[in-house]
mmCIF file of C-alpha atoms in Angstrom:
data_model
loop_
_atom_site.group_PDB
_atom_site.id
_atom_site.type_symbol
_atom_site.label_atom_id
_atom_site.label_comp_id
_atom_site.label_asym_id
_atom_site.label_seq_id
_atom_site.Cartn_x
_atom_site.Cartn_y
_atom_site.Cartn_z
ATOM 1 C CA MET Y 16 10.094 6.049 60.290
ATOM 2 C CA LYS Y 17 11.639 7.941 63.226
ATOM 3 C CA PRO Y 18 11.963 11.746 63.240
ATOM 4 C CA ILE Y 19 15.380 13.290 62.833
ATOM 5 C CA PRO Y 20 16.882 14.086 66.264
ATOM 6 C CA ASP Y 21 16.896 17.693 67.362
ATOM 7 C CA GLN Y 22 20.684 17.621 67.500
ATOM 8 C CA LEU Y 23 20.759 17.399 63.720
ATOM 9 C CA LEU Y 24 18.684 20.544 63.412
ATOM 10 C CA ALA Y 25 20.968 22.591 65.642
ATOM 11 C CA GLU Y 26 24.237 24.062 64.491
ATOM 12 C CA PRO Y 27 27.207 22.062 65.776
ATOM 13 C CA GLY Y 28 28.944 25.127 67.179
ATOM 14 C CA ARG Y 29 25.938 26.291 69.157
ATOM 15 C CA ALA Y 30 25.195 22.804 70.505
ATOM 16 C CA HIS Y 31 28.686 22.362 71.965
ATOM 17 C CA GLY Y 32 29.949 25.907 72.185
ATOM 18 C CA GLU Y 33 32.302 25.375 69.252
ATOM 19 C CA ALA Y 34 32.683 27.538 66.130
ATOM 20 C CA THR Y 35 34.059 24.726 63.988
ATOM 21 C CA GLY Y 36 31.968 23.573 60.957
ATOM 22 C CA GLU Y 37 32.972 19.865 61.153
ATOM 23 C CA PRO Y 38 30.523 17.308 62.626
ATOM 24 C CA THR Y 39 30.996 16.455 66.263
ATOM 25 C CA ASP Y 40 30.817 13.022 67.813
ATOM 26 C CA VAL Y 41 27.321 13.790 69.020
ATOM 27 C CA VAL Y 42 26.131 14.556 65.495
ATOM 28 C CA ARG Y 43 27.719 11.371 64.178
ATOM 29 C CA ARG Y 44 26.040 9.330 66.872
ATOM 30 C CA SER Y 45 22.717 11.033 66.159
ATOM 31 C CA LEU Y 46 22.976 10.268 62.451
ATOM 32 C CA LEU Y 47 23.851 6.667 63.144
ATOM 33 C CA GLN Y 48 20.934 6.349 65.521
ATOM 34 C CA TRP Y 49 18.590 7.873 62.919
ATOM 35 C CA PHE Y 50 19.710 5.527 60.154
ATOM 36 C CA ARG Y 51 19.570 2.550 62.504
ATOM 37 C CA GLY Y 52 16.061 3.531 63.411
ATOM 38 C CA LEU Y 53 14.929 3.485 59.787
ATOM 39 C CA SER Y 54 12.822 0.593 58.650
ATOM 40 C CA PRO Y 55 14.758 -1.806 56.418
ATOM 41 C CA LEU Y 56 11.722 -1.850 54.171
ATOM 42 C CA PHE Y 57 11.801 1.932 53.795
ATOM 43 C CA ALA Y 58 15.520 1.888 53.136
ATOM 44 C CA GLY Y 59 15.214 -0.870 50.534
ATOM 45 C CA LEU Y 60 12.240 0.573 48.680
ATOM 46 C CA VAL Y 61 12.860 4.316 48.975
ATOM 47 C CA ILE Y 62 16.334 5.359 50.022
ATOM 48 C CA VAL Y 63 18.452 2.866 48.094
ATOM 49 C CA PRO Y 64 16.569 3.250 44.767
ATOM 50 C CA THR Y 65 16.607 7.035 45.132
ATOM 51 C CA LEU Y 66 20.343 7.052 45.808
ATOM 52 C CA LEU Y 67 20.979 4.777 42.829
ATOM 53 C CA ALA Y 68 18.759 6.933 40.617
ATOM 54 C CA SER Y 69 20.581 10.047 41.816
ATOM 55 C CA LEU Y 70 23.909 8.443 41.013
ATOM 56 C CA TYR Y 71 22.837 7.216 37.581
ATOM 57 C CA PHE Y 72 20.779 10.153 36.346
ATOM 58 C CA GLY Y 73 22.928 12.751 38.055
ATOM 59 C CA PHE Y 74 26.399 11.587 37.070
ATOM 60 C CA LEU Y 75 26.519 8.437 34.927
ATOM 61 C CA ALA Y 76 23.745 8.554 32.332
ATOM 62 C CA SER Y 77 24.885 9.712 28.901
ATOM 63 C CA GLU Y 78 23.133 12.630 27.287
ATOM 64 C CA VAL Y 79 20.697 11.724 24.518
ATOM 65 C CA TYR Y 80 19.981 14.061 21.592
ATOM 66 C CA VAL Y 81 16.812 13.890 19.502
ATOM 67 C CA SER Y 82 16.652 14.752 15.793
ATOM 68 C CA GLU Y 83 13.190 15.290 14.332
ATOM 69 C CA SER Y 84 11.910 15.511 10.766
ATOM 70 C CA ARG Y 85 8.431 15.792 9.272
ATOM 71 C CA TYR Y 86 7.198 14.574 5.917
ATOM 72 C CA ILE Y 87 4.044 13.630 4.044
ATOM 73 C CA VAL Y 88 3.565 11.011 1.350
ATOM 74 C CA ARG Y 89 1.600 12.502 -1.534
ATOM 75 C CA SER Y 90 0.028 10.982 -4.623
ATOM 76 C CA PRO Y 91 -2.421 12.059 -7.350
ATOM 77 C CA SER Y 92 -6.092 11.589 -6.618
ATOM 78 C CA LYS Y 93 -7.194 8.048 -7.161
ATOM 79 C CA PRO Y 94 -8.972 7.564 -10.519
ATOM 80 C CA ASN Y 95 -11.788 5.443 -9.071
ATOM 81 C CA LEU Y 96 -13.465 8.276 -7.242
ATOM 82 C CA SER Y 97 -17.166 8.878 -7.645
ATOM 83 C CA PRO Y 98 -18.201 11.789 -9.902
ATOM 84 C CA LEU Y 99 -18.973 13.905 -6.842
ATOM 85 C CA GLY Y 100 -15.621 12.974 -5.291
ATOM 86 C CA MET Y 101 -13.795 13.871 -8.489
ATOM 87 C CA VAL Y 102 -15.516 17.267 -8.548
ATOM 88 C CA LEU Y 103 -14.685 17.922 -4.903
ATOM 89 C CA SER Y 104 -11.082 16.739 -5.200
ATOM 90 C CA GLY Y 105 -10.507 18.486 -8.510
ATOM 91 C CA GLY Y 106 -7.770 16.001 -9.366
ATOM 92 C CA ASN Y 107 -5.481 17.554 -6.773
ATOM 93 C CA ILE Y 108 -2.530 15.900 -5.103
ATOM 94 C CA VAL Y 109 -3.652 14.218 -1.890
ATOM 95 C CA GLY Y 110 -2.064 12.307 0.939
ATOM 96 C CA ALA Y 111 -1.403 8.653 0.152
ATOM 97 C CA SER Y 112 -2.503 6.753 3.226
ATOM 98 C CA GLU Y 113 -1.452 3.317 1.951
ATOM 99 C CA GLU Y 114 2.020 4.461 0.994
ATOM 100 C CA SER Y 115 2.370 6.414 4.254
ATOM 101 C CA GLU Y 116 1.471 3.333 6.282
ATOM 102 C CA ALA Y 117 3.960 1.295 4.273
ATOM 103 C CA VAL Y 118 6.711 3.825 5.028
ATOM 104 C CA ILE Y 119 5.950 3.730 8.762
ATOM 105 C CA LYS Y 120 6.117 -0.070 8.727
ATOM 106 C CA PHE Y 121 9.393 0.128 6.825
ATOM 107 C CA LEU Y 122 10.949 2.540 9.329
ATOM 108 C CA GLY Y 123 10.402 -0.050 12.052
ATOM 109 C CA SER Y 124 11.762 -2.971 10.036
ATOM 110 C CA ARG Y 125 15.028 -4.861 9.949
ATOM 111 C CA GLN Y 126 15.464 -3.901 6.313
ATOM 112 C CA ALA Y 127 15.566 -0.216 7.225
ATOM 113 C CA LEU Y 128 18.212 -0.885 9.884
ATOM 114 C CA GLU Y 129 20.318 -3.018 7.555
ATOM 115 C CA THR Y 130 20.118 -0.407 4.806
ATOM 116 C CA ILE Y 131 21.269 2.551 6.903
ATOM 117 C CA ASN Y 132 23.886 0.447 8.720
ATOM 118 C CA GLN Y 133 25.615 -1.003 5.669
ATOM 119 C CA ASP Y 134 28.793 0.899 6.527
ATOM 120 C CA GLY Y 135 28.464 0.222 10.278
ATOM 121 C CA TYR Y 136 27.734 3.874 11.073
ATOM 122 C CA VAL Y 137 24.737 3.123 13.307
ATOM 123 C CA THR Y 138 26.629 0.494 15.282
ATOM 124 C CA ARG Y 139 29.524 2.883 15.862
ATOM 125 C CA ALA Y 140 27.229 5.765 16.822
ATOM 126 C CA TRP Y 141 25.322 3.750 19.423
ATOM 127 C CA GLY Y 142 28.198 1.557 20.615
ATOM 128 C CA ASN Y 143 30.852 4.243 21.134
ATOM 129 C CA GLY Y 144 33.115 3.623 24.101
ATOM 130 C CA SER Y 145 32.560 7.161 25.392
ATOM 131 C CA ILE Y 146 28.932 6.292 26.144
ATOM 132 C CA PHE Y 147 28.121 4.961 29.600
ATOM 133 C CA TRP Y 148 28.210 1.178 29.405
ATOM 134 C CA PHE Y 149 24.615 0.742 30.567
ATOM 135 C CA ASP Y 150 23.321 3.104 27.852
ATOM 136 C CA ARG Y 151 25.339 2.067 24.827
ATOM 137 C CA PHE Y 152 24.651 -0.764 22.455
ATOM 138 C CA GLY Y 153 26.459 -4.019 23.121
ATOM 139 C CA TYR Y 154 26.631 -3.850 26.922
ATOM 140 C CA LEU Y 155 26.895 -7.212 28.688
ATOM 141 C CA GLY Y 156 27.757 -8.849 25.359
ATOM 142 C CA LYS Y 157 24.405 -8.064 23.719
ATOM 143 C CA ASP Y 158 25.825 -7.258 20.307
ATOM 144 C CA THR Y 159 23.959 -9.601 17.960
ATOM 145 C CA GLY Y 160 21.864 -8.463 15.031
ATOM 146 C CA GLU Y 161 18.671 -9.126 16.956
ATOM 147 C CA ASP Y 162 19.978 -7.091 19.897
ATOM 148 C CA LEU Y 163 20.800 -4.225 17.540
ATOM 149 C CA PHE Y 164 17.292 -4.352 16.063
ATOM 150 C CA GLU Y 165 15.673 -4.194 19.510
ATOM 151 C CA TYR Y 166 17.977 -1.295 20.410
ATOM 152 C CA PHE Y 167 17.040 0.368 17.109
ATOM 153 C CA LEU Y 168 13.317 0.129 17.909
ATOM 154 C CA GLY Y 169 13.960 1.992 21.149
ATOM 155 C CA LYS Y 170 15.758 4.827 19.377
ATOM 156 C CA VAL Y 171 13.582 5.387 16.287
ATOM 157 C CA THR Y 172 9.895 6.294 16.285
ATOM 158 C CA ALA Y 173 7.552 7.331 13.460
ATOM 159 C CA ASN Y 174 4.107 8.655 14.288
ATOM 160 C CA ASP Y 175 1.550 9.958 11.815
ATOM 161 C CA SER Y 176 -1.551 12.088 12.199
ATOM 162 C CA SER Y 177 -4.725 10.690 10.649
ATOM 163 C CA SER Y 178 -6.070 14.206 10.133
ATOM 164 C CA THR Y 179 -3.039 15.903 8.544
ATOM 165 C CA MET Y 180 -1.283 12.782 7.156
ATOM 166 C CA VAL Y 181 2.006 14.274 8.407
ATOM 167 C CA THR Y 182 4.497 11.764 9.794
ATOM 168 C CA VAL Y 183 6.981 12.787 12.498
ATOM 169 C CA LEU Y 184 10.237 10.820 12.474
ATOM 170 C CA THR Y 185 12.373 11.077 15.622
ATOM 171 C CA VAL Y 186 15.796 9.541 16.173
ATOM 172 C CA LYS Y 187 17.670 9.404 19.475
ATOM 173 C CA SER Y 188 21.440 9.231 19.656
ATOM 174 C CA PHE Y 189 24.271 10.236 21.939
ATOM 175 C CA ASP Y 190 25.556 13.159 19.893
ATOM 176 C CA PRO Y 191 23.737 15.693 17.693
ATOM 177 C CA GLN Y 192 25.481 14.811 14.446
ATOM 178 C CA SER Y 193 24.741 11.084 14.552
ATOM 179 C CA ALA Y 194 21.092 11.717 15.450
ATOM 180 C CA GLN Y 195 20.713 13.980 12.421
ATOM 181 C CA THR Y 196 22.615 11.622 10.108
ATOM 182 C CA ILE Y 197 20.570 8.561 11.061
ATOM 183 C CA ASN Y 198 17.365 10.544 10.651
ATOM 184 C CA ARG Y 199 18.465 11.741 7.213
ATOM 185 C CA ARG Y 200 19.385 8.229 6.115
ATOM 186 C CA LEU Y 201 16.005 6.875 7.183
ATOM 187 C CA LEU Y 202 14.235 9.681 5.369
ATOM 188 C CA GLU Y 203 16.208 9.031 2.185
ATOM 189 C CA GLN Y 204 15.401 5.317 2.336
ATOM 190 C CA SER Y 205 11.731 6.186 2.804
ATOM 191 C CA GLU Y 206 11.861 8.175 -0.423
ATOM 192 C CA VAL Y 207 13.517 5.237 -2.178
ATOM 193 C CA LEU Y 208 10.800 2.905 -0.898
ATOM 194 C CA VAL Y 209 7.950 5.131 -2.088
ATOM 195 C CA ASN Y 210 9.568 5.499 -5.512
ATOM 196 C CA GLU Y 211 9.976 1.724 -5.763
ATOM 197 C CA LEU Y 212 6.344 1.175 -4.795
ATOM 198 C CA SER Y 213 5.225 3.686 -7.420
ATOM 199 C CA ASP Y 214 7.448 2.170 -10.112
ATOM 200 C CA ARG Y 215 6.227 -1.320 -9.285
ATOM 201 C CA ALA Y 216 2.595 -0.223 -9.420
ATOM 202 C CA ARG Y 217 3.173 1.475 -12.769
ATOM 203 C CA ARG Y 218 4.958 -1.565 -14.191
ATOM 204 C CA ASP Y 219 2.193 -3.870 -13.012
ATOM 205 C CA SER Y 220 -0.457 -1.591 -14.476
ATOM 206 C CA ILE Y 221 1.268 -1.368 -17.865
ATOM 207 C CA ALA Y 222 2.047 -5.094 -17.900
ATOM 208 C CA PHE Y 223 -1.595 -5.925 -17.232
ATOM 209 C CA ALA Y 224 -2.735 -3.526 -19.963
ATOM 210 C CA GLU Y 225 -0.214 -5.024 -22.399
ATOM 211 C CA THR Y 226 -1.422 -8.533 -21.606
ATOM 212 C CA GLU Y 227 -5.043 -7.552 -22.167
ATOM 213 C CA LEU Y 228 -4.139 -5.781 -25.411
ATOM 214 C CA ALA Y 229 -2.224 -8.799 -26.724
ATOM 215 C CA ARG Y 230 -5.118 -11.101 -25.837
ATOM 216 C CA ALA Y 231 -7.628 -8.784 -27.531
ATOM 217 C CA ARG Y 232 -5.474 -8.611 -30.651
ATOM 218 C CA GLN Y 233 -5.194 -12.390 -30.775
ATOM 219 C CA ASP Y 234 -8.956 -12.783 -30.335
ATOM 220 C CA ALA Y 235 -9.634 -10.255 -33.100
ATOM 221 C CA GLN Y 236 -7.176 -12.003 -35.393
ATOM 222 C CA ASN Y 237 -8.688 -15.415 -34.702
ATOM 223 C CA ALA Y 238 -12.197 -14.092 -35.349
ATOM 224 C CA ALA Y 239 -11.131 -12.500 -38.640
ATOM 225 C CA LEU Y 240 -9.385 -15.701 -39.749
ATOM 226 C CA ALA Y 241 -12.435 -17.777 -38.867
ATOM 227 C CA LEU Y 242 -14.681 -15.478 -40.906
ATOM 228 C CA ALA Y 243 -12.299 -15.570 -43.878
ATOM 229 C CA ALA Y 244 -12.053 -19.362 -43.711
ATOM 230 C CA PHE Y 245 -15.842 -19.625 -43.692
ATOM 231 C CA ARG Y 246 -16.140 -17.421 -46.777
ATOM 232 C CA ASN Y 247 -13.513 -19.439 -48.627
ATOM 233 C CA ARG Y 248 -15.077 -22.741 -47.646
ATOM 234 C CA GLU Y 249 -18.671 -21.765 -48.442
ATOM 235 C CA GLY Y 250 -17.805 -19.633 -51.435
ATOM 236 C CA VAL Y 251 -19.832 -16.680 -50.204
ATOM 237 C CA ILE Y 252 -18.913 -13.138 -49.307
ATOM 238 C CA ASP Y 253 -22.067 -12.105 -47.510
ATOM 239 C CA PRO Y 254 -24.967 -14.570 -47.393
ATOM 240 C CA GLU Y 255 -27.443 -11.815 -46.686
ATOM 241 C CA LEU Y 256 -26.447 -9.801 -49.737
ATOM 242 C CA GLN Y 257 -26.337 -12.897 -51.879
ATOM 243 C CA ALA Y 258 -29.718 -14.022 -50.586
ATOM 244 C CA SER Y 259 -31.147 -10.622 -51.434
ATOM 245 C CA ALA Y 260 -29.734 -10.886 -54.936
ATOM 246 C CA GLY Y 261 -31.130 -14.423 -55.224
ATOM 247 C CA LEU Y 262 -34.582 -13.253 -54.208
ATOM 248 C CA GLN Y 263 -34.449 -10.550 -56.840
ATOM 249 C CA MET Y 264 -33.427 -13.165 -59.406
ATOM 250 C CA ILE Y 265 -36.286 -15.453 -58.388
ATOM 251 C CA GLY Y 266 -38.681 -12.533 -58.664
ATOM 252 C CA LYS Y 267 -37.540 -11.810 -62.204
ATOM 253 C CA LEU Y 268 -37.766 -15.484 -63.162
ATOM 254 C CA GLN Y 269 -41.258 -15.693 -61.758
ATOM 255 C CA ASP Y 270 -42.256 -12.622 -63.759
ATOM 256 C CA GLN Y 271 -40.899 -14.279 -66.889
ATOM 257 C CA LEU Y 272 -42.693 -17.515 -65.981
ATOM 258 C CA ILE Y 273 -45.998 -15.750 -65.551
ATOM 259 C CA ALA Y 274 -45.552 -13.918 -68.843
ATOM 260 C CA SER Y 275 -44.684 -17.154 -70.663
ATOM 261 C CA GLN Y 276 -47.599 -19.038 -69.102
ATOM 262 C CA THR Y 277 -49.977 -16.221 -70.048
ATOM 263 C CA GLN Y 278 -48.681 -16.193 -73.626
ATOM 264 C CA LEU Y 279 -48.992 -19.986 -73.851
ATOM 265 C CA LEU Y 280 -52.556 -19.882 -72.576
ATOM 266 C CA GLN Y 281 -53.526 -17.280 -75.151
ATOM 267 C CA MET Y 282 -51.976 -19.231 -78.003
ATOM 268 C CA GLN Y 283 -53.632 -22.461 -76.939
ATOM 269 C CA THR Y 284 -56.937 -20.628 -76.867
ATOM 270 C CA TYR Y 285 -56.762 -18.651 -80.098
ATOM 271 C CA THR Y 286 -54.102 -20.381 -82.215
ATOM 272 C CA PRO Y 287 -53.701 -23.940 -80.940
ATOM 273 C CA GLN Y 288 -51.674 -24.931 -84.009
ATOM 274 C CA ALA Y 289 -49.091 -22.160 -83.542
ATOM 275 C CA SER Y 290 -45.485 -23.258 -83.942
ATOM 276 C CA GLN Y 291 -44.384 -21.237 -80.858
ATOM 277 C CA ILE Y 292 -46.369 -23.375 -78.406
ATOM 278 C CA PRO Y 293 -43.654 -26.090 -78.003
ATOM 279 C CA TYR Y 294 -41.037 -23.371 -77.530
ATOM 280 C CA LEU Y 295 -43.135 -21.676 -74.822
ATOM 281 C CA ARG Y 296 -43.658 -24.986 -73.054
ATOM 282 C CA THR Y 297 -39.913 -25.622 -73.052
ATOM 283 C CA GLN Y 298 -39.248 -22.088 -71.828
ATOM 284 C CA ILE Y 299 -41.799 -22.482 -69.018
ATOM 285 C CA SER Y 300 -40.236 -25.786 -67.975
ATOM 286 C CA ASN Y 301 -36.762 -24.226 -67.900
ATOM 287 C CA LEU Y 302 -38.011 -21.258 -65.871
ATOM 288 C CA GLU Y 303 -39.660 -23.556 -63.328
ATOM 289 C CA ARG Y 304 -36.455 -25.597 -62.949
ATOM 290 C CA GLU Y 305 -34.388 -22.410 -62.534
ATOM 291 C CA ILE Y 306 -36.787 -21.022 -59.958
ATOM 292 C CA ALA Y 307 -36.679 -24.310 -58.056
ATOM 293 C CA ALA Y 308 -32.881 -24.336 -58.178
ATOM 294 C CA GLN Y 309 -32.641 -20.742 -56.958
ATOM 295 C CA THR Y 310 -35.151 -21.422 -54.193
ATOM 296 C CA ALA Y 311 -33.257 -24.538 -53.105
ATOM 297 C CA GLN Y 312 -30.031 -22.541 -53.042
ATOM 298 C CA LEU Y 313 -31.614 -19.935 -50.774
ATOM 299 C CA ALA Y 314 -33.677 -22.069 -48.406
ATOM 300 C CA GLY Y 315 -32.754 -25.618 -49.053
ATOM 301 C CA GLY Y 316 -30.638 -27.995 -46.993
ATOM 302 C CA ARG Y 317 -27.330 -27.623 -45.188
ATOM 303 C CA GLY Y 318 -25.606 -26.032 -48.155
ATOM 304 C CA SER Y 319 -28.161 -23.298 -48.650
ATOM 305 C CA LEU Y 320 -27.592 -19.609 -48.059
ATOM 306 C CA SER Y 321 -30.062 -19.608 -45.171
ATOM 307 C CA SER Y 322 -28.049 -22.185 -43.216
ATOM 308 C CA ALA Y 323 -24.801 -20.441 -44.134
ATOM 309 C CA SER Y 324 -26.267 -17.140 -43.010
ATOM 310 C CA VAL Y 325 -26.682 -18.409 -39.423
ATOM 311 C CA ARG Y 326 -23.048 -19.423 -39.149
ATOM 312 C CA PHE Y 327 -21.972 -16.243 -40.921
ATOM 313 C CA GLN Y 328 -23.899 -14.122 -38.409
ATOM 314 C CA GLU Y 329 -22.189 -15.912 -35.509
ATOM 315 C CA LEU Y 330 -18.745 -15.362 -36.972
ATOM 316 C CA ARG Y 331 -19.465 -11.754 -37.878
ATOM 317 C CA LEU Y 332 -20.799 -10.964 -34.382
ATOM 318 C CA ALA Y 333 -17.741 -12.615 -32.849
ATOM 319 C CA SER Y 334 -15.495 -10.555 -35.112
ATOM 320 C CA GLU Y 335 -17.299 -7.312 -34.273
ATOM 321 C CA TYR Y 336 -17.166 -8.105 -30.537
ATOM 322 C CA SER Y 337 -13.449 -8.858 -30.684
ATOM 323 C CA GLU Y 338 -12.885 -5.595 -32.556
ATOM 324 C CA ARG Y 339 -14.696 -3.682 -29.811
ATOM 325 C CA GLN Y 340 -12.667 -5.521 -27.175
ATOM 326 C CA LEU Y 341 -9.500 -4.624 -29.041
ATOM 327 C CA SER Y 342 -10.520 -0.966 -29.138
ATOM 328 C CA THR Y 343 -11.258 -1.015 -25.403
ATOM 329 C CA ALA Y 344 -7.950 -2.734 -24.605
ATOM 330 C CA LEU Y 345 -6.066 -0.234 -26.749
ATOM 331 C CA SER Y 346 -7.705 2.675 -24.916
ATOM 332 C CA ALA Y 347 -6.875 1.088 -21.554
ATOM 333 C CA TYR Y 348 -3.267 0.591 -22.634
ATOM 334 C CA LYS Y 349 -2.922 4.227 -23.691
ATOM 335 C CA GLU Y 350 -4.472 5.326 -20.401
ATOM 336 C CA ALA Y 351 -2.058 3.116 -18.460
ATOM 337 C CA GLN Y 352 0.865 4.617 -20.357
ATOM 338 C CA ALA Y 353 -0.368 8.130 -19.630
ATOM 339 C CA GLU Y 354 -0.750 7.264 -15.944
ATOM 340 C CA ALA Y 355 2.725 5.748 -15.905
ATOM 341 C CA ARG Y 356 4.230 9.004 -17.101
ATOM 342 C CA ARG Y 357 3.084 10.652 -13.903
ATOM 343 C CA LYS Y 358 4.805 10.129 -10.575
ATOM 344 C CA GLN Y 359 2.074 8.451 -8.568
ATOM 345 C CA ALA Y 360 3.519 8.902 -5.092
ATOM 346 C CA TYR Y 361 6.412 10.782 -3.535
ATOM 347 C CA VAL Y 362 7.722 11.928 -0.170
ATOM 348 C CA GLU Y 363 7.451 15.653 0.436
ATOM 349 C CA ARG Y 364 9.670 16.871 3.236
ATOM 350 C CA ILE Y 365 8.010 19.399 5.498
ATOM 351 C CA SER Y 366 11.009 19.856 7.779
ATOM 352 C CA GLU Y 367 14.526 18.524 7.310
ATOM 353 C CA PRO Y 368 16.177 16.414 10.035
ATOM 354 C CA SER Y 369 17.078 18.812 12.820
ATOM 355 C CA LEU Y 370 20.509 19.190 14.401
ATOM 356 C CA PRO Y 371 19.783 19.352 18.151
ATOM 357 C CA ASP Y 372 21.821 21.829 20.163
ATOM 358 C CA ASP Y 373 20.796 20.530 23.583
ATOM 359 C CA ALA Y 374 20.254 17.084 25.068
ATOM 360 C CA ALA Y 375 16.616 16.051 25.491
ATOM 361 C CA TYR Y 376 17.376 13.119 27.797
ATOM 362 C CA PRO Y 377 17.869 12.107 30.503
ATOM 363 C CA ARG Y 378 15.492 14.327 32.436
ATOM 364 C CA ARG Y 379 17.572 14.067 35.532
ATOM 365 C CA LEU Y 380 15.560 15.804 38.252
ATOM 366 C CA ARG Y 381 12.262 14.400 37.015
ATOM 367 C CA SER Y 382 13.669 10.878 36.909
ATOM 368 C CA ILE Y 383 15.102 11.122 40.431
ATOM 369 C CA LEU Y 384 11.878 12.540 41.842
ATOM 370 C CA GLY Y 385 9.889 9.920 39.963
ATOM 371 C CA THR Y 386 12.001 7.164 41.480
ATOM 372 C CA PHE Y 387 11.509 8.658 44.940
ATOM 373 C CA VAL Y 388 7.723 8.924 44.523
ATOM 374 C CA LEU Y 389 7.431 5.397 43.180
ATOM 375 C CA GLY Y 390 9.541 4.164 46.078
ATOM 376 C CA LEU Y 391 7.237 5.887 48.543
ATOM 377 C CA LEU Y 392 4.200 4.323 46.900
ATOM 378 C CA ALA Y 393 5.800 0.887 46.951
ATOM 379 C CA TRP Y 394 6.822 1.338 50.597
ATOM 380 C CA GLY Y 395 3.295 2.444 51.534
ATOM 381 C CA VAL Y 396 1.688 -0.542 49.836
ATOM 382 C CA ALA Y 397 4.213 -2.964 51.333
ATOM 383 C CA SER Y 398 3.744 -1.462 54.808
ATOM 384 C CA MET Y 399 -0.029 -1.858 54.644
ATOM 385 C CA LEU Y 400 0.359 -5.438 53.497
ATOM 386 C CA LEU Y 401 2.695 -6.199 56.393
ATOM 387 C CA VAL Y 402 0.314 -4.600 58.885
ATOM 388 C CA GLY Y 403 -2.533 -6.672 57.488
ATOM 389 C CA VAL Y 404 -0.491 -9.861 57.761
ATOM 390 C CA ARG Y 405 0.446 -9.100 61.375
ATOM 391 C CA GLU Y 406 -3.141 -8.331 62.339
ATOM 392 C CA HIS Y 407 -4.240 -11.555 60.696
ATOM 393 C CA ARG Y 408 -1.675 -13.522 62.712
ATOM 394 C CA ASP Y 409 -2.724 -11.809 65.940
#
C-alpha cells in the first residue's frame, strides 16, 4: 500500500497559489495515482467491503426495534418431595422448570408462528414495502411458510436463567408497535399453553384416579359376591363360629355320655336286674352316634366345616383386601380432585412487553468499523499467504 502523496495533504490554494476550494488537476492526478497504486487485493478485501458496509448500514438498512418482556412460570410445590424438602419449601409456589422449558420450546416452534399469524399480522409487519428489500421478509421471492419460519427464528428469542427461572422474551421488528404486539401475542399464547398443560395434567390425574377407583369397586364387589355365593352353597355363615358352637355341642354330648356310662356301670354293679339298664344302653349308643356325627361334620371329609373354613378364610381375606384397596383408591380419588381444584401452573408476568422509543439496530458505526477491521485481517492473512507462495516458487 503506497502512502498518500504530499500534494493531497497540502491545501489546493497554497499548492498552486489559488484561493479556490475546488480540486485542481494536480490533485486529481495525485488521487488517481494513489488509487492506481493500491493493491487489488487490498481494494477487494478492505476498501470495497467497507464502502458497501458504509452504504448499507449508513443509508439503506432499516431501523430495527426490540420489544422485551419478562415472565416466570410458577406452580405449587411438587407433592413428591422428601419430608425435609417439604419442610424447607413450606408448600410455597415455586418455579416450574418443566413447564418453563416447554414454553421456550413452544416460542421457537411453527405452531407459535402460525397461532400469532392467523390474521397475517406478522407477515405484514415484516414484509412491509417501506422496509429495505434486503431486510424485509419475502425478498428475492423467499415468501414460503418455511422461509417465514426461518425469518421468525431470527427475530424472536427466549432465554431463561437457571438460577432465577425468569425468561426474557425479545422480539425484533421494524416499528415499535409491531414489535410490542408480536411480543404480547407470543406471551398470551404462552399463557394459553401453560394452562392447557395444567388442565391436561389434571384431567389425566383425575382420569387415572377414577379408573383405579372403578377397578377397586369392581374387585370389592366381586369378592363380596364370591363370599356370599360360598355361604349360600355351603349353608354356613361363619365356619369358625359354627365350628366353635359344634365343639361346645360335642363337649356337652361327651359330658352326657360320661354321665350315662357312669350310671350304667353303677347299675350293672349294684342292681343288674334294673329296668333302666336297657334305656341307658340305648341312650349311650345314641350319644356316641351323635358325637361321631358332630365330629365328622367338624373334621370329616370335603364337606366338613374344617375344609369349608379354609376356603372361607381365603374369600374373607380377599374381601378384606379389596375393601382396603377400595378405601385407598377412594382417598386417592379425593386427593386428585382436591389437587385438580388448584391451578398447578401459570405464567406470571414480571414486565409487560415494552414499547421501544428508539431503534436498537443496526449499530451503524460499529458495523462499518467491524467490516473494516475484518477486511484488514483478511487482507493481512491473504498477503502473507501470497508472500509465502512467491517465496516457495522462488
